[in-house]
């Protein structure tokens, strides 16, 4: 976490958290979801415009990546100064990029060490690492296949819907928060 973020948290410790304003897609891209985007539907709804605006500013994307973390409930967030902005996840908290030399890098640029390979019912690949579970970027499936063929990875199978519970992450902190306020 950036030092400036830590200083802001110490200076303003009681800033309320927000949810629904930031999304992470299955390709590791960040989306800013203003009120209009949120009114169109959930981040994963598929409704045109519900994802919001793709963040393309390299400095902002890097800042989010450096200040990306998880709370005790499995909700991933971006610590934006004193405010915690919970992230809506299309798939998993991490999106992995694989490299020919064996490196595995997260969408944030962090390096990771693969521990297990999982495949879901649609053939998508997921790696469990010391950082947690993440979806392998679709462009890197050839490297997954190569590693399996060479005996480097032996995949297990799991339903995509079972992953949040099994690996301890929340895909929609916004829906979780709404459910906590609504006992119905």
PDB file of C-alpha atoms in Angstrom:
ATOM      1  CA  UNK A   1       0.000   0.000   0.000  1.00  0.00           C
ATOM      2  CA  UNK A   2       1.282   3.484  -0.830  1.00  0.00           C
ATOM      3  CA  UNK A   3       2.594   5.596   2.065  1.00  0.00           C
ATOM      4  CA  UNK A   4       0.310   8.477   1.083  1.00  0.00           C
ATOM      5  CA  UNK A   5      -2.676   6.143   1.394  1.00  0.00           C
ATOM      6  CA  UNK A   6      -1.571   5.020   4.874  1.00  0.00           C
ATOM      7  CA  UNK A   7      -1.146   8.643   5.940  1.00  0.00           C
ATOM      8  CA  UNK A   8      -4.622   9.552   4.672  1.00  0.00           C
ATOM      9  CA  UNK A   9      -6.131   6.588   6.520  1.00  0.00           C
ATOM     10  CA  UNK A  10      -4.483   7.734   9.761  1.00  0.00           C
ATOM     11  CA  UNK A  11      -5.610  11.337   9.253  1.00  0.00           C
ATOM     12  CA  UNK A  12      -9.240  10.452   8.374  1.00  0.00           C
ATOM     13  CA  UNK A  13      -9.998   7.069   9.991  1.00  0.00           C
ATOM     14  CA  UNK A  14     -13.804   7.241   9.779  1.00  0.00           C
ATOM     15  CA  UNK A  15     -14.461   7.778   6.076  1.00  0.00           C
ATOM     16  CA  UNK A  16     -17.334   5.477   5.009  1.00  0.00           C
ATOM     17  CA  UNK A  17     -16.662   2.650   2.581  1.00  0.00           C
ATOM     18  CA  UNK A  18     -18.325   2.576  -0.821  1.00  0.00           C
ATOM     19  CA  UNK A  19     -19.351  -0.270  -3.079  1.00  0.00           C
ATOM     20  CA  UNK A  20     -20.518  -0.648  -6.648  1.00  0.00           C
ATOM     21  CA  UNK A  21     -18.225   2.066  -8.018  1.00  0.00           C
ATOM     22  CA  UNK A  22     -15.345  -0.096  -9.251  1.00  0.00           C
ATOM     23  CA  UNK A  23     -15.366  -3.354 -11.212  1.00  0.00           C
ATOM     24  CA  UNK A  24     -12.739  -5.862 -12.315  1.00  0.00           C
ATOM     25  CA  UNK A  25     -13.524  -7.828 -15.466  1.00  0.00           C
ATOM     26  CA  UNK A  26     -12.342 -11.288 -16.515  1.00  0.00           C
ATOM     27  CA  UNK A  27      -9.517  -9.750 -18.564  1.00  0.00           C
ATOM     28  CA  UNK A  28      -8.043  -7.867 -15.582  1.00  0.00           C
ATOM     29  CA  UNK A  29      -9.369  -4.447 -16.578  1.00  0.00           C
ATOM     30  CA  UNK A  30     -10.773  -1.906 -14.140  1.00  0.00           C
ATOM     31  CA  UNK A  31     -14.122  -0.202 -14.746  1.00  0.00           C
ATOM     32  CA  UNK A  32     -15.391   2.961 -13.060  1.00  0.00           C
ATOM     33  CA  UNK A  33     -19.130   2.638 -12.420  1.00  0.00           C
ATOM     34  CA  UNK A  34     -20.850   5.966 -11.870  1.00  0.00           C
ATOM     35  CA  UNK A  35     -24.476   6.308 -10.736  1.00  0.00           C
ATOM     36  CA  UNK A  36     -25.763   5.945 -14.299  1.00  0.00           C
ATOM     37  CA  UNK A  37     -23.883   2.664 -14.840  1.00  0.00           C
ATOM     38  CA  UNK A  38     -25.041   1.306 -11.489  1.00  0.00           C
ATOM     39  CA  UNK A  39     -28.665   2.222 -12.275  1.00  0.00           C
ATOM     40  CA  UNK A  40     -28.440   0.130 -15.471  1.00  0.00           C
ATOM     41  CA  UNK A  41     -27.732  -3.040 -13.501  1.00  0.00           C
ATOM     42  CA  UNK A  42     -25.138  -5.201 -11.835  1.00  0.00           C
ATOM     43  CA  UNK A  43     -21.563  -5.190 -13.125  1.00  0.00           C
ATOM     44  CA  UNK A  44     -22.028  -8.731 -14.448  1.00  0.00           C
ATOM     45  CA  UNK A  45     -25.551  -8.210 -15.821  1.00  0.00           C
ATOM     46  CA  UNK A  46     -24.516  -7.900 -19.461  1.00  0.00           C
ATOM     47  CA  UNK A  47     -26.748  -4.844 -19.823  1.00  0.00           C
ATOM     48  CA  UNK A  48     -25.137  -2.258 -22.139  1.00  0.00           C
ATOM     49  CA  UNK A  49     -23.491   0.470 -20.086  1.00  0.00           C
ATOM     50  CA  UNK A  50     -23.783  -1.354 -16.726  1.00  0.00           C
ATOM     51  CA  UNK A  51     -20.043  -1.960 -16.559  1.00  0.00           C
ATOM     52  CA  UNK A  52     -19.342   1.762 -16.675  1.00  0.00           C
ATOM     53  CA  UNK A  53     -16.211   3.328 -18.164  1.00  0.00           C
ATOM     54  CA  UNK A  54     -13.007   1.421 -18.805  1.00  0.00           C
ATOM     55  CA  UNK A  55     -10.083   2.934 -16.894  1.00  0.00           C
ATOM     56  CA  UNK A  56      -7.232   3.464 -19.324  1.00  0.00           C
ATOM     57  CA  UNK A  57      -4.958   5.923 -17.509  1.00  0.00           C
ATOM     58  CA  UNK A  58      -1.796   3.935 -16.785  1.00  0.00           C
ATOM     59  CA  UNK A  59      -0.978   5.884 -13.618  1.00  0.00           C
ATOM     60  CA  UNK A  60      -4.451   5.403 -12.140  1.00  0.00           C
ATOM     61  CA  UNK A  61      -4.508   1.699 -13.051  1.00  0.00           C
ATOM     62  CA  UNK A  62      -1.096   1.229 -11.374  1.00  0.00           C
ATOM     63  CA  UNK A  63      -2.252   3.162  -8.279  1.00  0.00           C
ATOM     64  CA  UNK A  64      -5.321   0.937  -7.947  1.00  0.00           C
ATOM     65  CA  UNK A  65      -3.147  -2.156  -8.356  1.00  0.00           C
ATOM     66  CA  UNK A  66      -0.721  -1.078  -5.627  1.00  0.00           C
ATOM     67  CA  UNK A  67      -3.580  -0.413  -3.211  1.00  0.00           C
ATOM     68  CA  UNK A  68      -5.706  -3.499  -3.946  1.00  0.00           C
ATOM     69  CA  UNK A  69      -6.404  -5.747  -0.952  1.00  0.00           C
ATOM     70  CA  UNK A  70      -8.990  -7.949   0.742  1.00  0.00           C
ATOM     71  CA  UNK A  71     -10.880  -7.607   4.016  1.00  0.00           C
ATOM     72  CA  UNK A  72     -11.677 -10.308   6.577  1.00  0.00           C
ATOM     73  CA  UNK A  73     -14.959 -11.129   4.768  1.00  0.00           C
ATOM     74  CA  UNK A  74     -13.316 -11.878   1.404  1.00  0.00           C
ATOM     75  CA  UNK A  75     -14.365  -8.568  -0.141  1.00  0.00           C
ATOM     76  CA  UNK A  76     -11.691  -7.108  -2.393  1.00  0.00           C
ATOM     77  CA  UNK A  77     -11.189  -3.369  -2.365  1.00  0.00           C
ATOM     78  CA  UNK A  78      -9.106  -0.465  -3.569  1.00  0.00           C
ATOM     79  CA  UNK A  79      -7.900   1.696  -0.684  1.00  0.00           C
ATOM     80  CA  UNK A  80      -8.322   5.185  -2.138  1.00  0.00           C
ATOM     81  CA  UNK A  81      -6.747   7.374   0.495  1.00  0.00           C
ATOM     82  CA  UNK A  82      -8.975   7.086   3.543  1.00  0.00           C
ATOM     83  CA  UNK A  83     -11.853   5.528   1.596  1.00  0.00           C
ATOM     84  CA  UNK A  84     -12.197   1.831   0.862  1.00  0.00           C
ATOM     85  CA  UNK A  85     -13.858   1.219  -2.528  1.00  0.00           C
ATOM     86  CA  UNK A  86     -15.089  -2.375  -2.722  1.00  0.00           C
ATOM     87  CA  UNK A  87     -14.670  -4.059  -6.117  1.00  0.00           C
ATOM     88  CA  UNK A  88     -17.333  -5.888  -8.113  1.00  0.00           C
ATOM     89  CA  UNK A  89     -15.703  -8.996  -9.607  1.00  0.00           C
ATOM     90  CA  UNK A  90     -16.746 -10.486 -12.924  1.00  0.00           C
ATOM     91  CA  UNK A  91     -14.940 -13.730 -12.096  1.00  0.00           C
ATOM     92  CA  UNK A  92     -12.209 -13.804  -9.441  1.00  0.00           C
ATOM     93  CA  UNK A  93     -10.093 -11.332  -7.443  1.00  0.00           C
ATOM     94  CA  UNK A  94      -7.043 -12.005  -9.606  1.00  0.00           C
ATOM     95  CA  UNK A  95      -6.544 -12.341 -13.339  1.00  0.00           C
ATOM     96  CA  UNK A  96      -3.308 -14.120 -14.204  1.00  0.00           C
ATOM     97  CA  UNK A  97      -1.074 -13.548 -17.197  1.00  0.00           C
ATOM     98  CA  UNK A  98       1.255 -16.430 -18.017  1.00  0.00           C
ATOM     99  CA  UNK A  99       4.617 -16.005 -19.706  1.00  0.00           C
ATOM    100  CA  UNK A 100       6.737 -18.350 -21.818  1.00  0.00           C
ATOM    101  CA  UNK A 101       9.489 -18.289 -19.181  1.00  0.00           C
ATOM    102  CA  UNK A 102       7.089 -19.651 -16.529  1.00  0.00           C
ATOM    103  CA  UNK A 103       6.322 -16.379 -14.762  1.00  0.00           C
ATOM    104  CA  UNK A 104       2.779 -15.771 -13.543  1.00  0.00           C
ATOM    105  CA  UNK A 105       1.782 -12.139 -13.076  1.00  0.00           C
ATOM    106  CA  UNK A 106      -1.451 -10.706 -11.733  1.00  0.00           C
ATOM    107  CA  UNK A 107      -3.437  -7.962 -13.437  1.00  0.00           C
ATOM    108  CA  UNK A 108      -1.826  -5.687 -10.833  1.00  0.00           C
ATOM    109  CA  UNK A 109       1.689  -6.693 -11.892  1.00  0.00           C
ATOM    110  CA  UNK A 110       2.352  -8.779  -8.764  1.00  0.00           C
ATOM    111  CA  UNK A 111       4.252 -12.007  -9.225  1.00  0.00           C
ATOM    112  CA  UNK A 112       2.638 -15.246  -8.041  1.00  0.00           C
ATOM    113  CA  UNK A 113       3.590 -18.886  -7.589  1.00  0.00           C
ATOM    114  CA  UNK A 114       0.987 -21.380  -8.874  1.00  0.00           C
ATOM    115  CA  UNK A 115      -0.081 -24.071  -6.409  1.00  0.00           C
ATOM    116  CA  UNK A 116      -3.098 -25.685  -8.138  1.00  0.00           C
ATOM    117  CA  UNK A 117      -4.875 -25.571 -11.488  1.00  0.00           C
ATOM    118  CA  UNK A 118      -8.664 -25.744 -11.719  1.00  0.00           C
ATOM    119  CA  UNK A 119     -11.005 -25.944 -14.712  1.00  0.00           C
ATOM    120  CA  UNK A 120     -14.672 -24.956 -14.612  1.00  0.00           C
ATOM    121  CA  UNK A 121     -17.601 -26.349 -16.584  1.00  0.00           C
ATOM    122  CA  UNK A 122     -16.881 -23.983 -19.483  1.00  0.00           C
ATOM    123  CA  UNK A 123     -13.202 -24.933 -19.713  1.00  0.00           C
ATOM    124  CA  UNK A 124     -11.883 -21.726 -18.145  1.00  0.00           C
ATOM    125  CA  UNK A 125      -8.639 -22.170 -16.214  1.00  0.00           C
ATOM    126  CA  UNK A 126      -7.987 -20.858 -12.721  1.00  0.00           C
ATOM    127  CA  UNK A 127      -4.770 -20.879 -10.734  1.00  0.00           C
ATOM    128  CA  UNK A 128      -4.616 -20.988  -6.973  1.00  0.00           C
ATOM    129  CA  UNK A 129      -1.490 -19.172  -5.807  1.00  0.00           C
ATOM    130  CA  UNK A 130      -0.152 -17.881  -2.513  1.00  0.00           C
ATOM    131  CA  UNK A 131      -2.089 -14.664  -3.297  1.00  0.00           C
ATOM    132  CA  UNK A 132      -5.385 -16.517  -3.832  1.00  0.00           C
ATOM    133  CA  UNK A 133      -7.484 -17.782  -6.710  1.00  0.00           C
ATOM    134  CA  UNK A 134      -7.462 -16.110 -10.093  1.00  0.00           C
ATOM    135  CA  UNK A 135      -8.739 -16.661 -13.603  1.00  0.00           C
ATOM    136  CA  UNK A 136      -6.120 -17.280 -16.274  1.00  0.00           C
ATOM    137  CA  UNK A 137      -6.431 -14.641 -19.005  1.00  0.00           C
ATOM    138  CA  UNK A 138      -8.128 -16.130 -22.069  1.00  0.00           C
ATOM    139  CA  UNK A 139      -5.122 -15.311 -24.290  1.00  0.00           C
ATOM    140  CA  UNK A 140      -2.899 -17.543 -22.146  1.00  0.00           C
ATOM    141  CA  UNK A 141      -4.861 -20.794 -22.449  1.00  0.00           C
ATOM    142  CA  UNK A 142      -2.256 -22.185 -24.848  1.00  0.00           C
ATOM    143  CA  UNK A 143       0.372 -21.985 -22.104  1.00  0.00           C
ATOM    144  CA  UNK A 144      -2.007 -23.743 -19.695  1.00  0.00           C
ATOM    145  CA  UNK A 145      -2.531 -26.555 -22.218  1.00  0.00           C
ATOM    146  CA  UNK A 146       1.214 -26.833 -22.746  1.00  0.00           C
ATOM    147  CA  UNK A 147       1.888 -27.068 -18.993  1.00  0.00           C
ATOM    148  CA  UNK A 148      -0.783 -29.782 -18.614  1.00  0.00           C
ATOM    149  CA  UNK A 149       0.576 -31.755 -21.586  1.00  0.00           C
ATOM    150  CA  UNK A 150       4.109 -31.570 -20.145  1.00  0.00           C
ATOM    151  CA  UNK A 151       2.878 -32.799 -16.753  1.00  0.00           C
ATOM    152  CA  UNK A 152       3.594 -29.541 -14.941  1.00  0.00           C
ATOM    153  CA  UNK A 153      -0.013 -29.042 -13.873  1.00  0.00           C
ATOM    154  CA  UNK A 154      -2.741 -31.568 -13.190  1.00  0.00           C
ATOM    155  CA  UNK A 155      -6.109 -29.821 -13.312  1.00  0.00           C
ATOM    156  CA  UNK A 156      -8.955 -30.387 -10.912  1.00  0.00           C
ATOM    157  CA  UNK A 157     -12.529 -29.512 -11.817  1.00  0.00           C
ATOM    158  CA  UNK A 158     -14.946 -27.239 -10.017  1.00  0.00           C
ATOM    159  CA  UNK A 159     -18.132 -25.368 -10.890  1.00  0.00           C
ATOM    160  CA  UNK A 160     -17.568 -21.635 -11.344  1.00  0.00           C
ATOM    161  CA  UNK A 161     -20.457 -20.888  -8.957  1.00  0.00           C
ATOM    162  CA  UNK A 162     -18.717 -22.874  -6.182  1.00  0.00           C
ATOM    163  CA  UNK A 163     -15.459 -20.929  -6.351  1.00  0.00           C
ATOM    164  CA  UNK A 164     -16.341 -17.912  -4.177  1.00  0.00           C
ATOM    165  CA  UNK A 165     -17.387 -20.154  -1.286  1.00  0.00           C
ATOM    166  CA  UNK A 166     -14.541 -22.610  -1.713  1.00  0.00           C
ATOM    167  CA  UNK A 167     -11.825 -19.972  -2.067  1.00  0.00           C
ATOM    168  CA  UNK A 168     -13.302 -17.294   0.212  1.00  0.00           C
ATOM    169  CA  UNK A 169     -14.074 -14.280  -1.942  1.00  0.00           C
ATOM    170  CA  UNK A 170     -17.147 -12.132  -2.535  1.00  0.00           C
ATOM    171  CA  UNK A 171     -17.962 -11.318  -6.158  1.00  0.00           C
ATOM    172  CA  UNK A 172     -20.389  -8.491  -5.351  1.00  0.00           C
ATOM    173  CA  UNK A 173     -19.781  -6.552  -2.140  1.00  0.00           C
ATOM    174  CA  UNK A 174     -22.566  -4.202  -3.282  1.00  0.00           C
ATOM    175  CA  UNK A 175     -25.127  -7.031  -3.325  1.00  0.00           C
ATOM    176  CA  UNK A 176     -23.741  -8.381  -0.044  1.00  0.00           C
ATOM    177  CA  UNK A 177     -24.185  -4.959   1.575  1.00  0.00           C
ATOM    178  CA  UNK A 178     -27.711  -4.616   0.180  1.00  0.00           C
ATOM    179  CA  UNK A 179     -28.568  -8.085   1.532  1.00  0.00           C
ATOM    180  CA  UNK A 180     -27.244  -7.160   4.971  1.00  0.00           C
ATOM    181  CA  UNK A 181     -29.611  -4.173   5.075  1.00  0.00           C
ATOM    182  CA  UNK A 182     -32.543  -6.080   3.628  1.00  0.00           C
ATOM    183  CA  UNK A 183     -33.615  -9.023   5.810  1.00  0.00           C
ATOM    184  CA  UNK A 184     -36.004 -10.357   3.118  1.00  0.00           C
TER     185      UNK A 184
END
